[in-house]
Amino acid sequence: MRGSLTACVGWLLGLTVACGGDPKPEPEPYVWQLPQGFPEPAVPDDNPMSAAKVELGRFLFYDKRLSGNGTQSCASCHVQKKAFTDGRKTALGSTRESHRRNSMPLANVAYAASLTWSNPVLPDLEAQALVPLFGEHPVELGLAGQEELLFQRLSEDARYPQLFADAFPEETQPISMASIVRAISAFERTLISGGSPYDRYTYRNELDALSLSAKRGMTLFFSERLECFHCHQGFAFSDSVKTKTTVFPEITFHNTNLYNVDGKGSYPATDQGLFEFTNKPEDTGRYRSPTLRNIAVTAPYMHDGSIATLSEVLDHYAAGGRAQAQGSGASPYQSELLRGFTLTPQEKEDVLAFLESLTDTEFLTDPRFSDPFAETP
């Protein structure tokens, strides 16, 4: 009876209490440090942010013990200095299996309304995290069937029992797959980039933050002539965005005529984009528009890493799609915004200067997002 009463009082006070035990304080809430012009991200009700949970997630994100064979971590495909991409054309799994798609950047992933190149049914980071952890086609971290081994590995590390207990004081068994997924997702939500020269110019009124060339390029980028801003818009430079106040997030995918195998709009059978989920011909070759923030450090580009440089990306769009440039013609499924354009050499240089101005060097080196194992032997 006394234990029940203690638990009830603890619940009323917002404390976690074991029967007959001492009350455990709730974890310290996480305090967002948002750049100017950025709204608060959406956070699931069942995974509130806390400082302890974020710190645990940071350790787990960089821990190679989260792969079945102990060779890779989340950070293996998401490297901070590359805006949490990996610099490869396509990702490489822990079993050295080459994947079919390019690793997406994680900068500002907290605001992403869709979380992969073409999957429309992953609602949040918690659901998405299960794919690299347990997916078998292709194998990424390769943990399928090895959950107990993972729990053993983490339990044997002197740091983790306390990190988990601090992050999840309400759990009688804090080290669990649900806690692992929630902690990693909480850390990923903190990967917010908004300190680039463009941001300093736009939101902080630092008029000399952009070069004259970048300013001319910005005018071109946001013009109807180039149409870039329709798919790469707002503070996130993306058109699939959600925030704390979003009621119905808009999830969009686009066909940029990267391929037109048969002249009728088909893509290689190995990767047909959104079509694989909807089976609708008009969804062939449709992919999510990734953020352009830090785009200068996330080469190579496109869903399959098939375009090596930003200069070539501009050539792709100027031609009305690479398939058009290669003689395959316009695809019946390509975006209506993809009409092609002409740039003088100076204009192209200006647009590239603007894209370079989206690089947030502080984000790429911020110790809050770095490998904690490099700091703690």
CSV table of C-alpha atoms in Angstrom, one decimal:
chain,number,residue,atom,x,y,z
A,1,MET,CA,0.0,0.0,0.0
A,2,ARG,CA,2.8,2.4,0.9
A,3,GLY,CA,4.6,1.7,-2.3
A,4,SER,CA,1.5,2.3,-4.3
A,5,LEU,CA,0.9,5.6,-2.5
A,6,THR,CA,4.5,6.7,-3.1
A,7,ALA,CA,4.2,5.9,-6.8
A,8,CYS,CA,0.9,7.8,-7.0
A,9,VAL,CA,2.5,10.9,-5.3
A,10,GLY,CA,5.5,10.6,-7.6
A,11,TRP,CA,3.2,10.5,-10.6
A,12,LEU,CA,1.5,13.7,-9.4
A,13,LEU,CA,4.8,15.4,-8.9
A,14,GLY,CA,6.1,14.4,-12.3
A,15,LEU,CA,8.7,12.0,-10.8
A,16,THR,CA,9.4,8.4,-11.7
A,17,VAL,CA,9.2,6.3,-8.5
A,18,ALA,CA,9.8,2.6,-7.9
A,19,CYS,CA,7.6,1.1,-5.2
A,20,GLY,CA,9.3,1.9,-1.8
A,21,GLY,CA,12.2,3.6,-3.6
A,22,ASP,CA,13.5,7.1,-4.0
A,23,PRO,CA,11.9,9.4,-6.6
A,24,LYS,CA,13.8,9.8,-9.8
A,25,PRO,CA,13.7,13.3,-11.3
A,26,GLU,CA,12.5,13.7,-14.9
A,27,PRO,CA,15.3,14.2,-17.4
A,28,GLU,CA,16.3,17.7,-18.0
A,29,PRO,CA,14.4,19.0,-21.1
A,30,TYR,CA,16.3,19.7,-24.2
A,31,VAL,CA,16.7,23.4,-25.0
A,32,TRP,CA,16.5,24.1,-28.7
A,33,GLN,CA,19.2,26.5,-30.0
A,34,LEU,CA,17.4,27.4,-33.2
A,35,PRO,CA,18.9,29.7,-35.8
A,36,GLN,CA,17.1,32.9,-36.7
A,37,GLY,CA,14.2,32.2,-39.1
A,38,PHE,CA,13.9,28.5,-38.0
A,39,PRO,CA,10.6,27.2,-36.4
A,40,GLU,CA,10.6,24.6,-33.7
A,41,PRO,CA,10.8,21.1,-35.1
A,42,ALA,CA,8.0,18.5,-34.7
A,43,VAL,CA,8.6,16.0,-32.0
A,44,PRO,CA,6.5,12.8,-31.4
A,45,ASP,CA,4.5,12.9,-28.2
A,46,ASP,CA,5.9,9.5,-27.2
A,47,ASN,CA,9.5,10.6,-27.6
A,48,PRO,CA,9.9,14.0,-25.9
A,49,MET,CA,13.3,15.6,-26.2
A,50,SER,CA,15.7,15.6,-23.2
A,51,ALA,CA,19.4,16.5,-22.9
A,52,ALA,CA,20.2,13.0,-21.5
A,53,LYS,CA,18.4,11.3,-24.4
A,54,VAL,CA,20.2,13.4,-27.0
A,55,GLU,CA,23.6,12.6,-25.3
A,56,LEU,CA,22.8,8.9,-25.3
A,57,GLY,CA,21.7,9.1,-28.9
A,58,ARG,CA,25.0,10.8,-29.8
A,59,PHE,CA,27.0,7.9,-28.4
A,60,LEU,CA,24.8,5.3,-30.1
A,61,PHE,CA,25.0,7.2,-33.5
A,62,TYR,CA,28.7,6.8,-33.5
A,63,ASP,CA,28.9,3.3,-32.0
A,64,LYS,CA,30.0,0.5,-34.3
A,65,ARG,CA,28.6,-2.1,-32.0
A,66,LEU,CA,25.2,-1.2,-33.5
A,67,SER,CA,26.1,-3.2,-36.6
A,68,GLY,CA,25.9,-7.0,-36.5
A,69,ASN,CA,29.6,-7.5,-37.3
A,70,GLY,CA,30.8,-4.5,-35.3
A,71,THR,CA,32.3,-2.7,-38.3
A,72,GLN,CA,29.9,0.3,-38.9
A,73,SER,CA,27.9,2.9,-37.1
A,74,CYS,CA,25.2,5.3,-38.3
A,75,ALA,CA,28.1,7.8,-38.7
A,76,SER,CA,29.8,5.5,-41.2
A,77,CYS,CA,27.3,6.6,-43.9
A,78,HIS,CA,26.7,10.0,-42.3
A,79,VAL,CA,29.9,11.9,-41.7
A,80,GLN,CA,29.7,15.3,-40.0
A,81,LYS,CA,32.3,17.1,-42.2
A,82,LYS,CA,30.3,16.0,-45.3
A,83,ALA,CA,27.0,17.3,-43.7
A,84,PHE,CA,26.3,13.8,-42.6
A,85,THR,CA,26.7,12.1,-46.0
A,86,ASP,CA,29.5,9.8,-47.0
A,87,GLY,CA,31.0,11.1,-50.2
A,88,ARG,CA,30.2,7.8,-52.1
A,89,LYS,CA,28.1,7.4,-55.2
A,90,THR,CA,26.0,4.9,-53.3
A,91,ALA,CA,26.2,3.7,-49.7
A,92,LEU,CA,28.2,0.7,-48.6
A,93,GLY,CA,26.7,-1.6,-45.9
A,94,SER,CA,28.4,-3.3,-43.0
A,95,THR,CA,28.8,-6.5,-45.0
A,96,ARG,CA,30.4,-4.5,-47.8
A,97,GLU,CA,27.3,-4.7,-49.9
A,98,SER,CA,27.0,-1.8,-52.3
A,99,HIS,CA,23.6,-0.1,-52.1
A,100,ARG,CA,21.6,1.3,-55.0
A,101,ARG,CA,21.2,4.8,-53.5
A,102,ASN,CA,23.2,7.7,-52.4
A,103,SER,CA,23.3,8.5,-48.6
A,104,MET,CA,21.1,11.4,-47.9
A,105,PRO,CA,22.3,14.3,-45.7
A,106,LEU,CA,21.0,14.5,-42.2
A,107,ALA,CA,21.3,18.3,-41.8
A,108,ASN,CA,17.9,19.6,-40.7
A,109,VAL,CA,16.4,16.1,-40.9
A,110,ALA,CA,14.1,17.1,-38.0
A,111,TYR,CA,12.1,19.2,-40.5
A,112,ALA,CA,11.9,16.5,-43.2
A,113,ALA,CA,8.3,15.4,-44.0
A,114,SER,CA,9.7,12.4,-45.9
A,115,LEU,CA,12.8,10.6,-44.8
A,116,THR,CA,14.2,8.6,-47.8
A,117,TRP,CA,14.6,9.2,-51.5
A,118,SER,CA,11.2,7.8,-52.4
A,119,ASN,CA,9.4,6.0,-49.5
A,120,PRO,CA,6.2,7.9,-48.7
A,121,VAL,CA,5.1,5.8,-45.7
A,122,LEU,CA,7.8,6.4,-43.0
A,123,PRO,CA,6.2,8.9,-40.7
A,124,ASP,CA,9.1,9.8,-38.4
A,125,LEU,CA,12.7,9.3,-37.6
A,126,GLU,CA,11.8,6.5,-35.1
A,127,ALA,CA,10.2,4.4,-37.9
A,128,GLN,CA,13.0,5.2,-40.3
A,129,ALA,CA,15.8,4.2,-37.9
A,130,LEU,CA,14.5,0.6,-38.0
A,131,VAL,CA,15.4,0.4,-41.7
A,132,PRO,CA,19.2,0.7,-41.4
A,133,LEU,CA,19.2,-1.3,-38.2
A,134,PHE,CA,17.3,-4.3,-39.4
A,135,GLY,CA,16.9,-4.1,-43.2
A,136,GLU,CA,18.1,-7.1,-45.2
A,137,HIS,CA,17.6,-5.8,-48.8
A,138,PRO,CA,20.1,-4.3,-48.7
A,139,VAL,CA,21.9,-5.0,-45.5
A,140,GLU,CA,23.0,-1.7,-43.8
A,141,LEU,CA,23.9,-2.3,-40.1
A,142,GLY,CA,22.7,-5.9,-40.3
A,143,LEU,CA,21.2,-6.3,-36.8
A,144,ALA,CA,18.4,-8.6,-37.8
A,145,GLY,CA,18.1,-11.4,-35.2
A,146,GLN,CA,21.0,-10.0,-33.1
A,147,GLU,CA,19.1,-7.8,-30.7
A,148,GLU,CA,20.2,-9.7,-27.6
A,149,LEU,CA,23.8,-9.6,-28.7
A,150,LEU,CA,23.5,-5.8,-29.0
A,151,PHE,CA,22.0,-5.4,-25.6
A,152,GLN,CA,24.9,-7.5,-24.2
A,153,ARG,CA,27.4,-5.3,-25.9
A,154,LEU,CA,26.0,-2.1,-24.6
A,155,SER,CA,25.5,-3.5,-21.1
A,156,GLU,CA,29.1,-4.4,-20.9
A,157,ASP,CA,30.3,-0.9,-21.6
A,158,ALA,CA,30.6,1.0,-18.3
A,159,ARG,CA,29.1,4.2,-19.8
A,160,TYR,CA,25.9,2.9,-21.2
A,161,PRO,CA,23.9,1.6,-18.1
A,162,GLN,CA,24.0,5.1,-16.6
A,163,LEU,CA,23.4,6.9,-19.9
A,164,PHE,CA,20.3,4.8,-20.5
A,165,ALA,CA,19.1,5.2,-16.9
A,166,ASP,CA,19.5,9.0,-17.2
A,167,ALA,CA,17.7,9.2,-20.5
A,168,PHE,CA,14.9,6.7,-19.6
A,169,PRO,CA,14.4,6.8,-15.8
A,170,GLU,CA,10.8,5.5,-16.2
A,171,GLU,CA,12.0,2.3,-17.7
A,172,THR,CA,12.7,-0.8,-15.5
A,173,GLN,CA,14.9,-2.1,-18.3
A,174,PRO,CA,16.3,1.1,-19.9
A,175,ILE,CA,18.5,-0.8,-22.5
A,176,SER,CA,15.9,-1.8,-25.1
A,177,MET,CA,15.5,-1.5,-28.8
A,178,ALA,CA,12.7,1.1,-28.3
A,179,SER,CA,15.1,3.2,-26.2
A,180,ILE,CA,17.9,2.9,-28.7
A,181,VAL,CA,15.7,4.0,-31.5
A,182,ARG,CA,14.2,6.9,-29.6
A,183,ALA,CA,17.6,8.1,-28.4
A,184,ILE,CA,19.2,8.1,-31.9
A,185,SER,CA,16.1,9.9,-33.3
A,186,ALA,CA,16.4,12.5,-30.6
A,187,PHE,CA,20.0,13.2,-31.4
A,188,GLU,CA,19.3,13.4,-35.2
A,189,ARG,CA,16.7,16.0,-34.5
A,190,THR,CA,19.4,18.3,-33.1
A,191,LEU,CA,21.4,18.3,-36.3
A,192,ILE,CA,20.2,21.7,-37.3
A,193,SER,CA,22.2,23.8,-39.8
A,194,GLY,CA,21.4,27.5,-40.1
A,195,GLY,CA,24.7,29.5,-39.8
A,196,SER,CA,25.8,29.7,-43.5
A,197,PRO,CA,26.8,33.0,-45.2
A,198,TYR,CA,23.3,33.0,-46.8
A,199,ASP,CA,21.7,32.8,-43.3
A,200,ARG,CA,23.9,35.6,-42.0
A,201,TYR,CA,22.9,37.7,-44.9
A,202,THR,CA,19.2,36.9,-44.9
A,203,TYR,CA,18.4,36.5,-41.2
A,204,ARG,CA,21.1,38.5,-39.4
A,205,ASN,CA,21.3,41.4,-41.9
A,206,GLU,CA,25.1,41.0,-42.4
A,207,LEU,CA,25.1,42.6,-45.8
A,208,ASP,CA,28.7,41.7,-46.5
A,209,ALA,CA,28.2,38.0,-45.7
A,210,LEU,CA,27.6,37.2,-49.4
A,211,SER,CA,29.9,38.1,-52.3
A,212,LEU,CA,28.5,40.1,-55.2
A,213,SER,CA,28.6,37.0,-57.3
A,214,ALA,CA,26.6,35.0,-54.7
A,215,LYS,CA,24.1,37.8,-54.5
A,216,ARG,CA,23.6,37.7,-58.3
A,217,GLY,CA,23.4,33.9,-58.1
A,218,MET,CA,20.7,34.2,-55.4
A,219,THR,CA,18.6,36.4,-57.6
A,220,LEU,CA,18.9,33.8,-60.4
A,221,PHE,CA,18.1,30.9,-58.0
A,222,PHE,CA,14.9,32.5,-56.9
A,223,SER,CA,13.8,33.5,-60.4
A,224,GLU,CA,11.1,32.0,-62.5
A,225,ARG,CA,13.7,31.7,-65.2
A,226,LEU,CA,15.5,28.9,-63.4
A,227,GLU,CA,12.6,27.6,-61.2
A,228,CYS,CA,15.0,26.2,-58.5
A,229,PHE,CA,13.2,27.7,-55.6
A,230,HIS,CA,9.9,25.8,-56.3
A,231,CYS,CA,11.5,22.5,-55.1
A,232,HIS,CA,14.1,24.0,-52.8
A,233,GLN,CA,12.2,26.6,-50.9
A,234,GLY,CA,12.0,28.3,-47.5
A,235,PHE,CA,14.4,28.0,-44.6
A,236,ALA,CA,14.9,24.3,-45.3
A,237,PHE,CA,15.5,24.6,-49.0
A,238,SER,CA,13.2,21.7,-49.5
A,239,ASP,CA,9.5,21.3,-50.4
A,240,SER,CA,8.8,18.4,-48.1
A,241,VAL,CA,8.8,20.1,-44.7
A,242,LYS,CA,7.1,19.8,-41.4
A,243,THR,CA,7.4,21.8,-38.2
A,244,LYS,CA,5.8,21.8,-34.7
A,245,THR,CA,2.8,23.7,-36.1
A,246,THR,CA,2.3,21.7,-39.3
A,247,VAL,CA,-1.1,20.0,-39.4
A,248,PHE,CA,-0.8,18.2,-42.7
A,249,PRO,CA,2.7,18.0,-44.0
A,250,GLU,CA,3.1,18.2,-47.8
A,251,ILE,CA,5.1,15.3,-49.1
A,252,THR,CA,6.4,15.7,-52.7
A,253,PHE,CA,8.5,13.8,-55.1
A,254,HIS,CA,9.8,14.9,-58.5
A,255,ASN,CA,11.0,13.3,-61.8
A,256,THR,CA,13.9,15.4,-63.1
A,257,ASN,CA,14.4,13.4,-66.4
A,258,LEU,CA,17.6,11.9,-65.1
A,259,TYR,CA,16.8,8.7,-67.1
A,260,ASN,CA,14.5,7.9,-70.0
A,261,VAL,CA,15.6,4.4,-70.9
A,262,ASP,CA,13.0,3.7,-73.6
A,263,GLY,CA,12.1,7.2,-74.7
A,264,LYS,CA,8.8,6.7,-72.9
A,265,GLY,CA,9.9,7.8,-69.4
A,266,SER,CA,11.1,4.5,-68.0
A,267,TYR,CA,13.9,4.3,-65.4
A,268,PRO,CA,16.4,1.5,-64.8
A,269,ALA,CA,14.6,-1.5,-63.4
A,270,THR,CA,16.9,-1.5,-60.4
A,271,ASP,CA,15.5,1.8,-59.1
A,272,GLN,CA,12.2,3.3,-60.4
A,273,GLY,CA,11.6,5.7,-57.5
A,274,LEU,CA,8.1,6.3,-56.1
A,275,PHE,CA,6.6,3.8,-58.6
A,276,GLU,CA,8.0,1.0,-56.4
A,277,PHE,CA,5.5,2.0,-53.7
A,278,THR,CA,2.5,3.1,-55.7
A,279,ASN,CA,2.8,1.1,-58.9
A,280,LYS,CA,1.5,4.2,-60.8
A,281,PRO,CA,3.3,4.8,-64.1
A,282,GLU,CA,3.3,8.5,-63.5
A,283,ASP,CA,5.4,8.0,-60.3
A,284,THR,CA,8.2,6.5,-62.3
A,285,GLY,CA,11.5,8.3,-61.5
A,286,ARG,CA,10.0,10.5,-58.9
A,287,TYR,CA,12.3,11.2,-55.9
A,288,ARG,CA,12.3,13.6,-53.0
A,289,SER,CA,14.1,16.9,-53.3
A,290,PRO,CA,16.9,16.9,-50.7
A,291,THR,CA,17.9,20.0,-48.9
A,292,LEU,CA,20.4,22.2,-50.6
A,293,ARG,CA,22.0,23.3,-47.4
A,294,ASN,CA,25.7,22.4,-47.3
A,295,ILE,CA,25.2,21.1,-50.9
A,296,ALA,CA,28.8,22.0,-51.8
A,297,VAL,CA,30.1,19.3,-49.4
A,298,THR,CA,27.7,16.5,-50.2
A,299,ALA,CA,28.9,15.4,-53.7
A,300,PRO,CA,28.2,13.2,-55.6
A,301,TYR,CA,24.6,14.1,-56.4
A,302,MET,CA,21.1,12.7,-57.3
A,303,HIS,CA,19.5,9.5,-55.8
A,304,ASP,CA,22.2,7.3,-57.3
A,305,GLY,CA,25.2,9.6,-57.1
A,306,SER,CA,25.5,9.7,-60.8
A,307,ILE,CA,26.3,13.4,-61.1
A,308,ALA,CA,29.7,14.2,-59.8
A,309,THR,CA,29.8,18.0,-59.4
A,310,LEU,CA,27.5,21.0,-58.8
A,311,SER,CA,28.5,22.4,-62.2
A,312,GLU,CA,27.2,19.2,-63.8
A,313,VAL,CA,24.0,19.4,-61.8
A,314,LEU,CA,23.4,22.8,-63.3
A,315,ASP,CA,24.0,21.4,-66.7
A,316,HIS,CA,21.5,18.7,-66.1
A,317,TYR,CA,18.7,21.2,-65.2
A,318,ALA,CA,19.7,23.6,-67.9
A,319,ALA,CA,19.3,20.9,-70.5
A,320,GLY,CA,15.8,19.9,-69.2
A,321,GLY,CA,17.2,16.8,-67.7
A,322,ARG,CA,20.3,14.6,-68.4
A,323,ALA,CA,18.2,12.2,-70.5
A,324,GLN,CA,17.2,15.1,-72.8
A,325,ALA,CA,20.8,16.1,-73.1
A,326,GLN,CA,21.8,12.6,-74.1
A,327,GLY,CA,19.2,12.5,-76.8
A,328,SER,CA,16.4,10.4,-75.1
A,329,GLY,CA,14.0,13.3,-75.1
A,330,ALA,CA,11.6,14.7,-72.6
A,331,SER,CA,10.0,12.2,-70.3
A,332,PRO,CA,6.2,12.2,-70.1
A,333,TYR,CA,6.5,11.9,-66.4
A,334,GLN,CA,9.1,14.7,-65.8
A,335,SER,CA,8.2,17.6,-63.5
A,336,GLU,CA,6.4,20.5,-65.2
A,337,LEU,CA,8.9,22.8,-63.6
A,338,LEU,CA,11.7,21.2,-65.6
A,339,ARG,CA,11.8,23.3,-68.8
A,340,GLY,CA,15.5,24.0,-69.2
A,341,PHE,CA,17.3,27.3,-69.3
A,342,THR,CA,20.4,29.0,-70.7
A,343,LEU,CA,23.1,30.6,-68.5
A,344,THR,CA,26.1,32.6,-69.6
A,345,PRO,CA,29.4,31.5,-68.1
A,346,GLN,CA,29.2,34.3,-65.6
A,347,GLU,CA,25.7,33.5,-64.6
A,348,LYS,CA,26.6,29.9,-64.0
A,349,GLU,CA,29.5,31.0,-61.9
A,350,ASP,CA,27.2,33.2,-59.9
A,351,VAL,CA,24.7,30.4,-59.2
A,352,LEU,CA,27.5,28.1,-58.1
A,353,ALA,CA,28.7,30.9,-55.8
A,354,PHE,CA,25.3,31.1,-54.2
A,355,LEU,CA,25.1,27.4,-53.7
A,356,GLU,CA,28.5,27.5,-52.0
A,357,SER,CA,27.1,30.2,-49.7
A,358,LEU,CA,24.8,27.6,-48.2
A,359,THR,CA,27.7,25.9,-46.5
A,360,ASP,CA,27.5,26.1,-42.7
A,361,THR,CA,31.1,25.5,-41.6
A,362,GLU,CA,30.2,25.8,-37.9
A,363,PHE,CA,27.7,22.9,-38.3
A,364,LEU,CA,30.3,20.8,-40.0
A,365,THR,CA,32.6,21.1,-37.0
A,366,ASP,CA,30.2,21.6,-34.1
A,367,PRO,CA,31.4,19.5,-31.1
A,368,ARG,CA,27.8,18.9,-30.1
A,369,PHE,CA,27.4,16.6,-33.1
A,370,SER,CA,30.9,15.1,-33.1
A,371,ASP,CA,32.1,11.6,-32.2
A,372,PRO,CA,32.0,11.3,-28.4
A,373,PHE,CA,34.3,8.2,-28.5
A,374,ALA,CA,37.0,10.4,-29.9
A,375,GLU,CA,36.7,12.5,-26.7
A,376,THR,CA,36.2,9.7,-24.2
A,377,PRO,CA,38.6,6.8,-24.3
